Coordinates of N, CA, C and O in Angstrom, one line a residue:
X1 N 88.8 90.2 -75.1 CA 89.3 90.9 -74.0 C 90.7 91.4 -74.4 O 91.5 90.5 -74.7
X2 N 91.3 92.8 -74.4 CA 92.2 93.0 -74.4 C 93.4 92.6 -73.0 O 93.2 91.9 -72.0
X3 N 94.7 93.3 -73.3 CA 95.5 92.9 -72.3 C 95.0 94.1 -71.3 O 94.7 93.7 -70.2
X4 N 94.9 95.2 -71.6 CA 94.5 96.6 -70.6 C 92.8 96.1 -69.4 O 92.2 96.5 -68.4
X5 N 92.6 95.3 -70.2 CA 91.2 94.8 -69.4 C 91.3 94.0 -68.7 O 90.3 93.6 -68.0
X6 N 93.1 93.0 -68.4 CA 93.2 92.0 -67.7 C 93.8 93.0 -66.4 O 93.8 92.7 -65.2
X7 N 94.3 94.1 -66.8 CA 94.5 94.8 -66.0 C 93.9 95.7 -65.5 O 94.6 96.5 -64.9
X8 N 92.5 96.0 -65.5 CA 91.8 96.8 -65.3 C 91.4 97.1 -63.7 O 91.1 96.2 -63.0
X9 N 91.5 98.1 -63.2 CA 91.2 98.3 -61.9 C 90.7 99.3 -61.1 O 91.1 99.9 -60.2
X10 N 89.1 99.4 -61.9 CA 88.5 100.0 -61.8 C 87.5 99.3 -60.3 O 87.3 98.1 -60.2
X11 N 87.2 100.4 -59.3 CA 86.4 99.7 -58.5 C 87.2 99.6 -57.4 O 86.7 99.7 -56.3
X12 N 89.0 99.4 -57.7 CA 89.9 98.7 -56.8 C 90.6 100.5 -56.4 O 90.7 101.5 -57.1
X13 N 91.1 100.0 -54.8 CA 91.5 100.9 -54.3 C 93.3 100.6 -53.7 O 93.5 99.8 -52.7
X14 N 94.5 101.5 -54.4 CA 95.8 100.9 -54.0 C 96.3 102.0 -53.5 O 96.2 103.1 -54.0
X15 N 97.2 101.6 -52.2 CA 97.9 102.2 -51.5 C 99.1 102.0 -51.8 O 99.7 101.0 -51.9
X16 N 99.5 103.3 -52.1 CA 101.4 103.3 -52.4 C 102.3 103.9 -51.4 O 102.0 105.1 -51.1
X17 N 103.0 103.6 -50.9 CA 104.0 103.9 -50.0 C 104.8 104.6 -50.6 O 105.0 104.2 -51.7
X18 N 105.8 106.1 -49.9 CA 106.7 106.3 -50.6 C 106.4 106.9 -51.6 O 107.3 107.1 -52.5
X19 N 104.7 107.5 -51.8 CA 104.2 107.9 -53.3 C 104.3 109.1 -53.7 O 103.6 109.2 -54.7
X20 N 105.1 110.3 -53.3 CA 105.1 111.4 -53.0 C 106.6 111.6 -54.2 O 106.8 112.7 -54.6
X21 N 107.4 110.5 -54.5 CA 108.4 111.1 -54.9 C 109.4 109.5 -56.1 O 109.6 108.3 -55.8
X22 N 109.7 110.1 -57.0 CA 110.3 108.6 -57.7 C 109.6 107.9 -57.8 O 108.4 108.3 -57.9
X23 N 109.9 106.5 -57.7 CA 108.8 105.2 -58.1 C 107.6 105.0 -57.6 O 106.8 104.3 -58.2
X24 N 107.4 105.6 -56.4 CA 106.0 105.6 -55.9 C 105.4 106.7 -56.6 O 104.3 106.4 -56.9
X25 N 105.6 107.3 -56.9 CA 105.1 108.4 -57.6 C 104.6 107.9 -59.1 O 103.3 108.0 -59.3
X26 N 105.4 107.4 -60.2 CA 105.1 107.0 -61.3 C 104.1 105.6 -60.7 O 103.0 105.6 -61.2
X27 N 104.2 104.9 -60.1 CA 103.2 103.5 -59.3 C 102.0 104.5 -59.0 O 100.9 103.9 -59.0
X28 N 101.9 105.5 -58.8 CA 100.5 106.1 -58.5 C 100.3 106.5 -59.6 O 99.3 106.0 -60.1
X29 N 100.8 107.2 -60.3 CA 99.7 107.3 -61.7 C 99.8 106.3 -62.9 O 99.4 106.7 -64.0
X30 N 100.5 104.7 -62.7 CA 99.7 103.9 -63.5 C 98.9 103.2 -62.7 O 97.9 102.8 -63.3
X31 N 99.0 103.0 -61.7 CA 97.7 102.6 -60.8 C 96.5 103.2 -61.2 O 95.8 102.3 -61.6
X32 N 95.9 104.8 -61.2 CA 95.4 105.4 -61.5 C 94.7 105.3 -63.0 O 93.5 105.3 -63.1
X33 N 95.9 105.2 -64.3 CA 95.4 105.6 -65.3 C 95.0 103.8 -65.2 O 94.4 103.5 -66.2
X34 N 95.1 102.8 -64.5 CA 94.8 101.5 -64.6 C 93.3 101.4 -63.9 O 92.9 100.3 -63.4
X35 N 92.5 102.7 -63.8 CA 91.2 102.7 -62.7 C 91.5 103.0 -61.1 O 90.7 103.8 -60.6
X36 N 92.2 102.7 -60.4 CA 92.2 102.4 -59.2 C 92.4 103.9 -58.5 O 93.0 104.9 -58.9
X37 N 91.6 103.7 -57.4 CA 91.9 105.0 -56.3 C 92.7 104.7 -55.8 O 92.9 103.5 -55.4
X38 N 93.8 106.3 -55.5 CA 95.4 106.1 -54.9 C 94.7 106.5 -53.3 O 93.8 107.1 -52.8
X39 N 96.3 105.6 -52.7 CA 96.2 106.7 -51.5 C 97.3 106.5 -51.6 O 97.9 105.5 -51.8
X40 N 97.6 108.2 -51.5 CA 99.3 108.5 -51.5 C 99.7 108.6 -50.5 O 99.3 109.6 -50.0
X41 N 100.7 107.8 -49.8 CA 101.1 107.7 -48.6 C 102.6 108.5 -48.2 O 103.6 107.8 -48.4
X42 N 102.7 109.5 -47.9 CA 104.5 109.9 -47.8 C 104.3 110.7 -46.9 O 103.2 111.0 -46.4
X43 N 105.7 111.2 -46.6 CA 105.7 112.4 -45.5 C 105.8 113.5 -45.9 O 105.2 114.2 -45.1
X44 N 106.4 114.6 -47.1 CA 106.1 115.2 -47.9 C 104.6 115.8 -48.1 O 103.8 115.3 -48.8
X45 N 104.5 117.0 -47.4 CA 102.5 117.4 -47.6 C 102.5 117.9 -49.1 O 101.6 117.6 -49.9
X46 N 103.5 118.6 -49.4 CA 103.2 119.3 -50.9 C 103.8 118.7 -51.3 O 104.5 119.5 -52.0
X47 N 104.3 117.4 -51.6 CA 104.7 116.8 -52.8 C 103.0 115.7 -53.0 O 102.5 115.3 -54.1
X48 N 102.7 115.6 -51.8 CA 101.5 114.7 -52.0 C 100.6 115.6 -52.4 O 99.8 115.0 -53.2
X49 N 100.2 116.5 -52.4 CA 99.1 117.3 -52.8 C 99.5 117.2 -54.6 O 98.7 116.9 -55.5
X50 N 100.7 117.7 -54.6 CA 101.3 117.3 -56.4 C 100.6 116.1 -56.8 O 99.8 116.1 -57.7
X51 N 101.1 115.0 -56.0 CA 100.4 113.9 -56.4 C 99.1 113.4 -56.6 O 98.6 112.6 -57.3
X52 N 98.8 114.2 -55.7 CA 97.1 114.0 -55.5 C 96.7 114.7 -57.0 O 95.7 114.0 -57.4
X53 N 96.9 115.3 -57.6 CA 96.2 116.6 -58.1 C 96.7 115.6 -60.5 O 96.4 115.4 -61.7
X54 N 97.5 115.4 -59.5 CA 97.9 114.7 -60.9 C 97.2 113.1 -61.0 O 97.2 112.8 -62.2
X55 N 96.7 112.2 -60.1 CA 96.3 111.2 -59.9 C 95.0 111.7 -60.6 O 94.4 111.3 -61.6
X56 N 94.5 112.7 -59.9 CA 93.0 113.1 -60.4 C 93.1 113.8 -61.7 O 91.9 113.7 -62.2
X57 N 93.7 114.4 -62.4 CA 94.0 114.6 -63.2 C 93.7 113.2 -64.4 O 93.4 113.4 -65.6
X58 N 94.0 112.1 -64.0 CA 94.0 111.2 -64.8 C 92.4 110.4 -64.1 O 92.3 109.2 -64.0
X59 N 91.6 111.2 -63.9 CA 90.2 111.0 -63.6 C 90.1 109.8 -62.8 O 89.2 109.0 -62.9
X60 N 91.4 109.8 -61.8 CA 91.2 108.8 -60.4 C 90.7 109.3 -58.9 O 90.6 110.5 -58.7
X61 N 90.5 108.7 -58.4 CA 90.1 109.4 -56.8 C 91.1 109.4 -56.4 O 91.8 108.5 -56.8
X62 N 91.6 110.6 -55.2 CA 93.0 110.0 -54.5 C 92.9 110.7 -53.2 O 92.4 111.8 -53.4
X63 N 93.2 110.4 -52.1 CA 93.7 110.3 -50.7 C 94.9 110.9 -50.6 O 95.5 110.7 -51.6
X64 N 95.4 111.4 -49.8 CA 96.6 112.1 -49.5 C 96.7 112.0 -47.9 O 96.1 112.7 -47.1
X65 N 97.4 111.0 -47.4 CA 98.0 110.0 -46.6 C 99.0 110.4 -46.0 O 100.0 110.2 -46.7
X66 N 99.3 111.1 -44.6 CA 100.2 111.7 -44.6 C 101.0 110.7 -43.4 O 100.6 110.8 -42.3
X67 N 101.8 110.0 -43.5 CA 102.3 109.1 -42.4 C 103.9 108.4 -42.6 O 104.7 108.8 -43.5
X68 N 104.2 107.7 -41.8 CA 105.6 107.0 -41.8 C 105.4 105.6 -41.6 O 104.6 105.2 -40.7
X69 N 106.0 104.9 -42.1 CA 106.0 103.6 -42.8 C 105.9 102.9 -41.3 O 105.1 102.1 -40.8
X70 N 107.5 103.7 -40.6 CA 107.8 103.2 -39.9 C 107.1 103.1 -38.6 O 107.5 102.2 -37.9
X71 N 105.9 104.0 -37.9 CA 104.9 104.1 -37.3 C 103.3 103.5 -37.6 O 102.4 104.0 -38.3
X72 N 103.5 102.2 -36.7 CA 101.9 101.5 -36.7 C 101.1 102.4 -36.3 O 99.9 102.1 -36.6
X73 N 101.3 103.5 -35.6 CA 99.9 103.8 -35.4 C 99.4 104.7 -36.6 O 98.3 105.0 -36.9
X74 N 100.7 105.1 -37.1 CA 100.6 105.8 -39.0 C 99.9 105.1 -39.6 O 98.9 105.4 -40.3
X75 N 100.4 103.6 -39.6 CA 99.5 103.1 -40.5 C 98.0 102.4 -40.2 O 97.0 102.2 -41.0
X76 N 98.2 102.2 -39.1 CA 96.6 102.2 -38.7 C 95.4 103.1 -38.8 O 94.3 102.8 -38.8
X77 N 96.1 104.6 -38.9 CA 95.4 105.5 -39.1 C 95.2 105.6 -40.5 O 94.2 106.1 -41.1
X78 N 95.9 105.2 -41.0 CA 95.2 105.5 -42.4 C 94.7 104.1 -43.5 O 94.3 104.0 -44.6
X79 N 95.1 103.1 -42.2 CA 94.0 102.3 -42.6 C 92.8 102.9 -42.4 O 92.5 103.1 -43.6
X80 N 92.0 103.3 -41.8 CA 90.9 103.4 -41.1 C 90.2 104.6 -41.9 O 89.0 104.6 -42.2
X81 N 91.1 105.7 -42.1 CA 91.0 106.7 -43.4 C 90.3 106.6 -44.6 O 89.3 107.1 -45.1
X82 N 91.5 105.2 -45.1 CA 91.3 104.8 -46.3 C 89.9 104.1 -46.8 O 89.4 104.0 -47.9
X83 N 89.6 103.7 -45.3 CA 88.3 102.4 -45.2 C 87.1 103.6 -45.4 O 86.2 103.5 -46.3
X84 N 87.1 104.5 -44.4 CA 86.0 105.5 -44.6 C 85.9 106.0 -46.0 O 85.0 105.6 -46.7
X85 N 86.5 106.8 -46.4 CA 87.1 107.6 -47.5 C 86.6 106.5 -48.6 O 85.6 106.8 -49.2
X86 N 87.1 105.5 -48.9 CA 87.2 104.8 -50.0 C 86.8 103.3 -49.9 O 86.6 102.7 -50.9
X87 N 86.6 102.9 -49.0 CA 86.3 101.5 -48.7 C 86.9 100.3 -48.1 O 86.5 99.1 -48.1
X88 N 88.2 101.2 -47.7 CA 89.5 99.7 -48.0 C 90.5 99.9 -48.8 O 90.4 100.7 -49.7
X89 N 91.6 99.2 -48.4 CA 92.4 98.8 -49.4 C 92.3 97.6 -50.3 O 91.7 96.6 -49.9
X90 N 92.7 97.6 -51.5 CA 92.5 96.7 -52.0 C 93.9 95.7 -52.9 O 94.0 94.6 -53.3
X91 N 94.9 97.2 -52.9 CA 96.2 96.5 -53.3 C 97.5 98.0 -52.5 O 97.5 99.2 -52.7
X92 N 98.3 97.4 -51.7 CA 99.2 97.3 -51.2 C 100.3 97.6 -52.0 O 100.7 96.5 -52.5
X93 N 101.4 98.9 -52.5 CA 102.5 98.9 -53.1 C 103.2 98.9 -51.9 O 102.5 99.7 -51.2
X94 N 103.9 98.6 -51.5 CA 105.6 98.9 -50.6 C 106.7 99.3 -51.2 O 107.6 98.7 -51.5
X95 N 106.5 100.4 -51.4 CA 107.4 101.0 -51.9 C 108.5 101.7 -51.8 O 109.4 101.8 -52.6
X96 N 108.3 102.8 -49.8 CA 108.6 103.4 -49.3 C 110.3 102.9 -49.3 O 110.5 101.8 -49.6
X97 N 111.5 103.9 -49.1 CA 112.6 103.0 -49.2 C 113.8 104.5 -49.2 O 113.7 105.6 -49.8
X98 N 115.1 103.9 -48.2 CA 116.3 104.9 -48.1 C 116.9 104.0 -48.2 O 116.7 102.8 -48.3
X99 N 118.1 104.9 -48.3 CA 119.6 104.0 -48.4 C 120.8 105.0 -48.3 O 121.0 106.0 -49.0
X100 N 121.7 104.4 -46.9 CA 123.0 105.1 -47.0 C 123.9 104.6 -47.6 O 124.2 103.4 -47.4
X101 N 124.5 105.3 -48.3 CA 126.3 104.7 -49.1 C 127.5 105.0 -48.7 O 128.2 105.8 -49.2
X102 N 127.8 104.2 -47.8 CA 129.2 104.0 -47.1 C 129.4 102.9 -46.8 O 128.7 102.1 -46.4
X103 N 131.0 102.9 -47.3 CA 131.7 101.5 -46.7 C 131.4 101.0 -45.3 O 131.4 101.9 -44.4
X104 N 131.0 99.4 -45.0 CA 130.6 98.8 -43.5 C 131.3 99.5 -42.6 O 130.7 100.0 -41.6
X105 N 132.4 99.8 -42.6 CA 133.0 100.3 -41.1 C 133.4 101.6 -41.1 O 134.5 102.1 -40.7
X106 N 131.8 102.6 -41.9 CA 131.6 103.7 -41.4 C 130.2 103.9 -41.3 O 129.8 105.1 -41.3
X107 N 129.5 103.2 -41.2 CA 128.1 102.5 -41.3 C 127.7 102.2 -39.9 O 127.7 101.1 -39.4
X108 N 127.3 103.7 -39.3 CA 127.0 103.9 -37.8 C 125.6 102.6 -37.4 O 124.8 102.2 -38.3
X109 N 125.6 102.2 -36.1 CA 124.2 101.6 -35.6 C 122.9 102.5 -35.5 O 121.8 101.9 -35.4
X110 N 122.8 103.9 -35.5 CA 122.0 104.6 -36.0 C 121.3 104.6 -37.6 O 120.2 104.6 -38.1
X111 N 123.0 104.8 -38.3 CA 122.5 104.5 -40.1 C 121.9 102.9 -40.2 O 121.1 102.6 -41.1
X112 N 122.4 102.0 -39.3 CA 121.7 100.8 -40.0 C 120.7 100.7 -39.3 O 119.9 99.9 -39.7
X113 N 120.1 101.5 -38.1 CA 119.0 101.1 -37.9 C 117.7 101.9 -38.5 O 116.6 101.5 -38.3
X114 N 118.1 103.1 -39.3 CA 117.2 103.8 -40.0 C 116.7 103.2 -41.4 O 115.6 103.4 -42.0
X115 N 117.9 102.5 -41.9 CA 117.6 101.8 -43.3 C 116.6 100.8 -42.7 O 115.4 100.9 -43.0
X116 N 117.1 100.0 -41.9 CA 116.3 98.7 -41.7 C 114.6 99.2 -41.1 O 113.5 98.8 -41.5
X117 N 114.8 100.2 -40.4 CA 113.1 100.9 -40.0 C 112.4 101.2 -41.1 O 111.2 100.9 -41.3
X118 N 113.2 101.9 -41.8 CA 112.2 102.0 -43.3 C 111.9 100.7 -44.2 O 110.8 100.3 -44.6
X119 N 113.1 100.1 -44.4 CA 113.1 99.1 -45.8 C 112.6 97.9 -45.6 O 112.3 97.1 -46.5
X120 N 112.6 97.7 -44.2 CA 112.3 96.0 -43.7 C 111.1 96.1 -42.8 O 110.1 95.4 -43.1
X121 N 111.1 97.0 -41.8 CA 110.3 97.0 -40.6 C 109.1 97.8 -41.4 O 108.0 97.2 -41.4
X122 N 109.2 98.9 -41.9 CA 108.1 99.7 -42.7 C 107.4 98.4 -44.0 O 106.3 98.5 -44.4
X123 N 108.0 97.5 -44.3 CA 107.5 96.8 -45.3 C 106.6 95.8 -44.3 O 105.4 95.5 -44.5
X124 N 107.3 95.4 -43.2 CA 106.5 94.3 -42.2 C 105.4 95.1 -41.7 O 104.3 94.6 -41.6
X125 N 105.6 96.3 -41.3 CA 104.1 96.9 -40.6 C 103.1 97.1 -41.3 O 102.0 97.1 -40.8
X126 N 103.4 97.4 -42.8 CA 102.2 97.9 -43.6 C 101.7 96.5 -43.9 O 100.4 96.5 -44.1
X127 N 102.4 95.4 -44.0 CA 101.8 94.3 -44.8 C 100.9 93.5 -43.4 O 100.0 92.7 -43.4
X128 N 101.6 94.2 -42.3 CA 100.5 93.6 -41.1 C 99.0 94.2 -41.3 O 97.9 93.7 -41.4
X129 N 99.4 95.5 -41.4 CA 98.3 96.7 -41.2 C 97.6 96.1 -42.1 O 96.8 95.2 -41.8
X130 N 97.7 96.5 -43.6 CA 96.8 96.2 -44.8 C 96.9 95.0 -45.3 O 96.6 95.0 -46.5
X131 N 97.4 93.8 -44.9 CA 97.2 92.3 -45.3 C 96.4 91.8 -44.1 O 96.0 90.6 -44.0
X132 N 96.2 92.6 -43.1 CA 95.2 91.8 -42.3 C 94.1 92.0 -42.3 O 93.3 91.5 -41.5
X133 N 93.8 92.6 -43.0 CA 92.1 93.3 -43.4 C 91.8 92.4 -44.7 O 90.7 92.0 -45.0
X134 N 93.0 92.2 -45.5 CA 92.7 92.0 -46.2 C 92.3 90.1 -46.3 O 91.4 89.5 -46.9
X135 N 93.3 89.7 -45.7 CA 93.3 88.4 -45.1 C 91.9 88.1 -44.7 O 91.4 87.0 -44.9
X136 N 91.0 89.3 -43.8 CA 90.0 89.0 -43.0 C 88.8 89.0 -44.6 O 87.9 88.2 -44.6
X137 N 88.9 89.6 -45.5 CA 88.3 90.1 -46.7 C 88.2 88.8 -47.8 O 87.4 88.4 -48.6
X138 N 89.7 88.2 -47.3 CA 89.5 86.9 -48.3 C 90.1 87.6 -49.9 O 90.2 87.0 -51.0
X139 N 90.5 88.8 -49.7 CA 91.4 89.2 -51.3 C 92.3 90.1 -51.0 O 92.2 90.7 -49.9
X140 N 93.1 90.4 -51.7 CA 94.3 91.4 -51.5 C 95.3 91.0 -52.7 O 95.5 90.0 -53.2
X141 N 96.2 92.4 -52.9 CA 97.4 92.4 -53.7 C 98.6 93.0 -52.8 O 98.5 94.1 -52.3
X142 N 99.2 92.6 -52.7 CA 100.4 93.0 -52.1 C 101.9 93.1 -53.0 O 102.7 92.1 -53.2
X143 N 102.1 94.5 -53.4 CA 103.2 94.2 -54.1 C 104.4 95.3 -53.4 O 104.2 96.5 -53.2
X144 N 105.5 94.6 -53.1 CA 106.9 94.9 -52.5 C 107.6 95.1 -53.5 O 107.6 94.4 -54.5
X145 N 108.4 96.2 -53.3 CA 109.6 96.7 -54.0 C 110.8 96.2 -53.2 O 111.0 96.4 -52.0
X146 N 111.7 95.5 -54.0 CA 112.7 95.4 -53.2 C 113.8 95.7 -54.3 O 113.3 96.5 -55.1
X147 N 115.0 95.3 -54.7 CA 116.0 95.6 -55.5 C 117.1 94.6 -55.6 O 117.3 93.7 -54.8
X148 N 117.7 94.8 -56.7 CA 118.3 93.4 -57.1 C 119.8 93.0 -56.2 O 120.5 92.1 -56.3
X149 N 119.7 94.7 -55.2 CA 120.5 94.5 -54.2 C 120.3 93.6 -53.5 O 121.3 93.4 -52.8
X150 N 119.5 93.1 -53.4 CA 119.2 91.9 -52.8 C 119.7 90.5 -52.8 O 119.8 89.6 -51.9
X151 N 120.0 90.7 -54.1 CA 120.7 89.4 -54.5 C 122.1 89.7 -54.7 O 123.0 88.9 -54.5
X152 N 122.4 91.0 -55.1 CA 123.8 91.3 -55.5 C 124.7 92.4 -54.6 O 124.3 93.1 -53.7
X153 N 126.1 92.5 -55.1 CA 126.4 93.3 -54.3 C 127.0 94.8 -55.6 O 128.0 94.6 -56.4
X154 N 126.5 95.9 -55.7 CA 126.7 96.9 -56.9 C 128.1 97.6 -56.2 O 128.2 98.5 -55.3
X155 N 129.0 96.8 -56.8 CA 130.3 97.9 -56.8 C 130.2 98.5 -57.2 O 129.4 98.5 -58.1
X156 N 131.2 99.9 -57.0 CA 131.7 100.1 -56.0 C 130.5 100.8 -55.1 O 131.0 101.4 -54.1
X157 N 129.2 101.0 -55.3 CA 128.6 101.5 -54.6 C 127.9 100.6 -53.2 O 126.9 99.9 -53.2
X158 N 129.0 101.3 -52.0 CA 128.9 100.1 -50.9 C 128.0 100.8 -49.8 O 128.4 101.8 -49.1
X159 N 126.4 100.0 -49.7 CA 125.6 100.5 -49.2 C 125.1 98.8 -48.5 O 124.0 98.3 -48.9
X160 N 125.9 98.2 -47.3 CA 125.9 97.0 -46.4 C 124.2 97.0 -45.8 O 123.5 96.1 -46.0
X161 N 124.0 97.7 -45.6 CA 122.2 98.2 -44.9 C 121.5 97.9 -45.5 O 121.0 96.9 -45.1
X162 N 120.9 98.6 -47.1 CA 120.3 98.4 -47.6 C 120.5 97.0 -48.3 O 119.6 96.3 -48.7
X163 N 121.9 97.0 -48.5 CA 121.7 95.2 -49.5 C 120.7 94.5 -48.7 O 119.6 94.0 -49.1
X164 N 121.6 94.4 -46.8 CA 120.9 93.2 -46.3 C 118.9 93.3 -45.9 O 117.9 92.6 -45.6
X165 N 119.3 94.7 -46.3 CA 117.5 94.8 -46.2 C 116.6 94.4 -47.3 O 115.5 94.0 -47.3
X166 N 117.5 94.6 -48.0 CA 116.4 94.5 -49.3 C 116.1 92.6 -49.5 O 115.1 92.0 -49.9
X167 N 117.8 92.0 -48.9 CA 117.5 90.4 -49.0 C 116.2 90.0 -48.3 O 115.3 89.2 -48.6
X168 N 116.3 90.9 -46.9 CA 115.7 90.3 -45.9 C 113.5 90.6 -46.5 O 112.4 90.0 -46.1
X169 N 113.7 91.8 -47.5 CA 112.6 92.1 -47.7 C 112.0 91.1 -49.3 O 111.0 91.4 -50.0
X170 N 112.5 90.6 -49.4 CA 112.6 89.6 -50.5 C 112.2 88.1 -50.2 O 111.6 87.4 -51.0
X171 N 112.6 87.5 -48.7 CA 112.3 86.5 -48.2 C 111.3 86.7 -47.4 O 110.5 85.7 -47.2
X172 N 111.1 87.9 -46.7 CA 109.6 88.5 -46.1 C 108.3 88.1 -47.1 O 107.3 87.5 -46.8
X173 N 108.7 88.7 -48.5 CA 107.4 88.6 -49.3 C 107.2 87.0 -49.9 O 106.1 86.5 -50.1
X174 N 108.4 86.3 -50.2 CA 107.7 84.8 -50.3 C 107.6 84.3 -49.1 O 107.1 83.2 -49.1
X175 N 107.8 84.8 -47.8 CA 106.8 84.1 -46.8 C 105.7 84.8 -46.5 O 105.0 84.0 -45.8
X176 N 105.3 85.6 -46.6 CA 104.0 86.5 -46.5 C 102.9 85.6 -48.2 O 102.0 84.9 -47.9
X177 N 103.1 85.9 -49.0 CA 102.6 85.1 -50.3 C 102.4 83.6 -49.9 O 101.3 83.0 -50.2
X178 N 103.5 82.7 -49.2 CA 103.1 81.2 -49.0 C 102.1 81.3 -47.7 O 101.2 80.4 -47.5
X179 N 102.2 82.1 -47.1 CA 101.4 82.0 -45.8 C 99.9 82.4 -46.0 O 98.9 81.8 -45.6
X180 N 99.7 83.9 -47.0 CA 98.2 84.5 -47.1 C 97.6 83.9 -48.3 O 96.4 83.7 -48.4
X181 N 98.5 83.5 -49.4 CA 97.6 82.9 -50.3 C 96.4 81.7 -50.2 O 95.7 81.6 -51.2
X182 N 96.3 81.0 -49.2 CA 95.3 80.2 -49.1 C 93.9 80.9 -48.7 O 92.8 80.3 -48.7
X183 N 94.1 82.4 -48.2 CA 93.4 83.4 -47.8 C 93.1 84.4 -49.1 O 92.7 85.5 -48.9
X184 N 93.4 84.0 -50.2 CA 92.8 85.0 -51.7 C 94.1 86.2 -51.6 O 93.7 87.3 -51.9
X185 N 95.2 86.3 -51.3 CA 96.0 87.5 -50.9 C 97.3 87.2 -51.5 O 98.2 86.5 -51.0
X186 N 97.5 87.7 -52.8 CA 98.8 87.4 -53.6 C 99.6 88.6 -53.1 O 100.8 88.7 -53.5

């Protein structure tokens, strides 16, 4: 067995958040060149169609997912999409993610509550949406993007919102992992 075969993921179907642009973007086509059908999930129509076209390009199936992280009923809907279309999810990226950069005490309650809707609340809804299917399925992958902001603070670039989001999305996923893994769901 090589190592490319422990990784093989043919058969398997992953949803990337955020896939339309940057890291979600490159996560959809090694997903892809790794077997797996994408669903590219962003708000962006023609950046996802880019995406789409290049996913297949690398002789994957792909979905073009048009929704917000931050809306359940977005993601319900493309649960249900994804289920028809392709069968399910089968691995989960979270990847979707903003960040404002200003010092705290210019760091409106509007700017912290848009970081946190994306970075924290968009990570909790998707992992409801597509870890409960998967939970019900008995397997799943769930992988979160978070940043080492998390742990640190990157001077001088002072972005108070996203550090505390990214901590809070870091402690979300080891309790999401201690809680589903007795259900097959890393």
């Amino acid at each position: 067995m090589t190592v490319m075969d422990r990784f093989d993921l043919t058969g398997r179907t992953a949803l990337v958040t955020g896939a339309t642009h940057g890291l979600g973007r490159s996560f959809a086509h090694a997903l892809a060149e790794a077997g797996a059908s994408i669903v590219i999930m962003g708000r962006d129509a023609a950046a996802a169609e880019e995406v789409r076209d290049e996913v297949e390009q690398r002789g994957a199936r792909a979905l073009v997912a048009l929704g917000d992280v931050t809306s359940r009923t977005d993601l319900e809907r493309i649960r249900a999409d994804a289920t028809e279309e392709l069968g399910g999810v089968d691995v989960l990226v979270n990847n979707a993610g903003t960040c404002i950069h200003r010092p705290a005490l210019e760091v409106t309650d509007d700017d912290w509550r848009v970081v946190m809707d994306v970075n924290l609340d968009g990570v909790w809804k998707a992992s409801q949406v597509f870890g409960g299917a998967m939970v019900e399925r008995g397997a799943g992958v769930i992988v979160t993007i978070a940043s080492m902001s998390g742990l640190i603070v990157n001077r001088p670039q002072w972005q108070p919102a996203y550090n505390a989001s990214k901590a809070a999305v870091i402690q979300l996923t080891r309790s999401l992992a201690a809680e589903w893994a007795p259900h097959g769901v890393r």
